[in-house]
Amino acid sequence: MATPEADLLPDKIMTALGESTHGYLVEVTEIVAPHLPQSSLARWDADLKDAITEQRAEEVAGNTDGWFYSMGIAKLSAVDWNKREAAQSGR
């Protein structure tokens, strides 16, 4: 997948599934991640970290009804994918 298209895919996925509780985000992440360039995966990880940090800050301030399960699991899945990829490539 070309990098410009790959960079758009995580945003599209998160818009559709990022705040859901049904678990499809994890499955989609595991299917899509192998096809994204490392730069896209790194940006996705950073975006997820920022979103989780923001959500936690809102929780502390009492401005939300709860943290969304799928977003955290996607972060864990993306990080796990990056670790597996690095191990396989010898990095």
PDB file of C-alpha atoms in Angstrom:
ATOM      1  CA  MET A   1       0.000   0.000   0.000  1.00  0.00           C
ATOM      2  CA  ALA A   2       1.331   3.432  -0.906  1.00  0.00           C
ATOM      3  CA  THR A   3       2.359   5.560   2.080  1.00  0.00           C
ATOM      4  CA  PRO A   4      -0.134   8.425   1.504  1.00  0.00           C
ATOM      5  CA  GLU A   5      -3.014   5.911   1.387  1.00  0.00           C
ATOM      6  CA  ALA A   6      -1.592   3.976   4.329  1.00  0.00           C
ATOM      7  CA  ASP A   7      -1.372   7.149   6.414  1.00  0.00           C
ATOM      8  CA  LEU A   8      -5.093   7.785   5.883  1.00  0.00           C
ATOM      9  CA  LEU A   9      -6.229   4.269   6.807  1.00  0.00           C
ATOM     10  CA  PRO A  10      -5.662   4.442  10.597  1.00  0.00           C
ATOM     11  CA  ASP A  11      -7.722   7.643  10.801  1.00  0.00           C
ATOM     12  CA  LYS A  12     -10.546   6.025   8.846  1.00  0.00           C
ATOM     13  CA  ILE A  13     -10.441   2.954  11.065  1.00  0.00           C
ATOM     14  CA  MET A  14     -10.407   5.005  14.261  1.00  0.00           C
ATOM     15  CA  THR A  15     -13.274   7.184  13.047  1.00  0.00           C
ATOM     16  CA  ALA A  16     -15.378   4.111  12.362  1.00  0.00           C
ATOM     17  CA  LEU A  17     -14.377   1.918  15.302  1.00  0.00           C
ATOM     18  CA  GLY A  18     -12.238   3.867  17.791  1.00  0.00           C
ATOM     19  CA  GLU A  19     -14.900   4.551  20.363  1.00  0.00           C
ATOM     20  CA  SER A  20     -16.743   1.276  20.120  1.00  0.00           C
ATOM     21  CA  THR A  21     -17.018  -1.459  22.715  1.00  0.00           C
ATOM     22  CA  HIS A  22     -17.795  -4.391  20.440  1.00  0.00           C
ATOM     23  CA  GLY A  23     -14.170  -5.391  19.778  1.00  0.00           C
ATOM     24  CA  TYR A  24     -13.985  -5.117  15.987  1.00  0.00           C
ATOM     25  CA  LEU A  25     -11.197  -2.552  16.260  1.00  0.00           C
ATOM     26  CA  VAL A  26      -8.749  -5.201  17.491  1.00  0.00           C
ATOM     27  CA  GLU A  27      -9.603  -7.574  14.643  1.00  0.00           C
ATOM     28  CA  VAL A  28      -9.327  -4.841  12.022  1.00  0.00           C
ATOM     29  CA  THR A  29      -6.018  -3.629  13.500  1.00  0.00           C
ATOM     30  CA  GLU A  30      -4.524  -7.119  13.378  1.00  0.00           C
ATOM     31  CA  ILE A  31      -5.581  -7.545   9.754  1.00  0.00           C
ATOM     32  CA  VAL A  32      -4.480  -4.103   8.544  1.00  0.00           C
ATOM     33  CA  ALA A  33      -1.201  -3.648  10.464  1.00  0.00           C
ATOM     34  CA  PRO A  34       0.895  -6.098   8.408  1.00  0.00           C
ATOM     35  CA  HIS A  35       0.099  -4.106   5.268  1.00  0.00           C
ATOM     36  CA  LEU A  36       1.068  -0.670   6.591  1.00  0.00           C
ATOM     37  CA  PRO A  37       4.552   0.834   6.343  1.00  0.00           C
ATOM     38  CA  GLN A  38       6.443   1.236   9.605  1.00  0.00           C
ATOM     39  CA  SER A  39       6.038   5.025   9.425  1.00  0.00           C
ATOM     40  CA  SER A  40       2.238   4.667   9.301  1.00  0.00           C
ATOM     41  CA  LEU A  41       2.265   2.246  12.240  1.00  0.00           C
ATOM     42  CA  ALA A  42       4.447   4.603  14.275  1.00  0.00           C
ATOM     43  CA  ARG A  43       2.101   7.523  13.556  1.00  0.00           C
ATOM     44  CA  TRP A  44      -0.906   5.386  14.485  1.00  0.00           C
ATOM     45  CA  ASP A  45       0.749   4.401  17.774  1.00  0.00           C
ATOM     46  CA  ALA A  46       1.448   8.067  18.547  1.00  0.00           C
ATOM     47  CA  ASP A  47      -2.122   9.066  17.683  1.00  0.00           C
ATOM     48  CA  LEU A  48      -3.524   6.308  19.898  1.00  0.00           C
ATOM     49  CA  LYS A  49      -1.265   7.317  22.772  1.00  0.00           C
ATOM     50  CA  ASP A  50      -2.447  10.930  22.469  1.00  0.00           C
ATOM     51  CA  ALA A  51      -6.116   9.867  22.310  1.00  0.00           C
ATOM     52  CA  ILE A  52      -5.758   7.632  25.364  1.00  0.00           C
ATOM     53  CA  THR A  53      -3.968  10.392  27.302  1.00  0.00           C
ATOM     54  CA  GLU A  54      -6.716  12.859  26.384  1.00  0.00           C
ATOM     55  CA  GLN A  55      -9.454  10.411  27.375  1.00  0.00           C
ATOM     56  CA  ARG A  56      -7.802   9.747  30.730  1.00  0.00           C
ATOM     57  CA  ALA A  57      -7.481  13.490  31.389  1.00  0.00           C
ATOM     58  CA  GLU A  58     -11.199  13.899  30.654  1.00  0.00           C
ATOM     59  CA  GLU A  59     -11.976  11.074  33.070  1.00  0.00           C
ATOM     60  CA  VAL A  60      -9.954  12.715  35.837  1.00  0.00           C
ATOM     61  CA  ALA A  61     -11.793  15.991  35.189  1.00  0.00           C
ATOM     62  CA  GLY A  62     -15.097  14.110  35.240  1.00  0.00           C
ATOM     63  CA  ASN A  63     -15.993  15.111  31.678  1.00  0.00           C
ATOM     64  CA  THR A  64     -16.687  11.642  30.309  1.00  0.00           C
ATOM     65  CA  ASP A  65     -18.772   8.587  31.018  1.00  0.00           C
ATOM     66  CA  GLY A  66     -15.830   6.174  30.715  1.00  0.00           C
ATOM     67  CA  TRP A  67     -12.800   5.139  28.716  1.00  0.00           C
ATOM     68  CA  PHE A  68     -13.426   3.205  25.541  1.00  0.00           C
ATOM     69  CA  TYR A  69     -12.112  -0.341  25.684  1.00  0.00           C
ATOM     70  CA  SER A  70     -11.373  -0.708  21.968  1.00  0.00           C
ATOM     71  CA  MET A  71      -8.977   2.222  21.780  1.00  0.00           C
ATOM     72  CA  GLY A  72      -6.682   0.769  24.435  1.00  0.00           C
ATOM     73  CA  ILE A  73      -6.765  -2.692  22.926  1.00  0.00           C
ATOM     74  CA  ALA A  74      -5.897  -1.281  19.504  1.00  0.00           C
ATOM     75  CA  LYS A  75      -2.921   0.465  21.059  1.00  0.00           C
ATOM     76  CA  LEU A  76      -1.780  -2.786  22.625  1.00  0.00           C
ATOM     77  CA  SER A  77      -2.310  -4.628  19.337  1.00  0.00           C
ATOM     78  CA  ALA A  78      -0.389  -2.034  17.324  1.00  0.00           C
ATOM     79  CA  VAL A  79       2.484  -2.026  19.829  1.00  0.00           C
ATOM     80  CA  ASP A  80       2.555  -5.826  19.868  1.00  0.00           C
ATOM     81  CA  TRP A  81       2.599  -5.862  16.071  1.00  0.00           C
ATOM     82  CA  ASN A  82       5.537  -3.432  16.031  1.00  0.00           C
ATOM     83  CA  LYS A  83       7.464  -5.622  18.501  1.00  0.00           C
ATOM     84  CA  ARG A  84       6.838  -8.765  16.421  1.00  0.00           C
ATOM     85  CA  GLU A  85       7.825  -6.941  13.249  1.00  0.00           C
ATOM     86  CA  ALA A  86      11.041  -5.671  14.839  1.00  0.00           C
ATOM     87  CA  ALA A  87      11.940  -9.124  16.154  1.00  0.00           C
ATOM     88  CA  GLN A  88      11.385 -10.713  12.745  1.00  0.00           C
ATOM     89  CA  SER A  89      13.479  -8.107  10.954  1.00  0.00           C
ATOM     90  CA  GLY A  90      16.283  -8.301  13.533  1.00  0.00           C
ATOM     91  CA  ARG A  91      15.916  -4.703  14.747  1.00  0.00           C
TER      92      ARG A  91
END
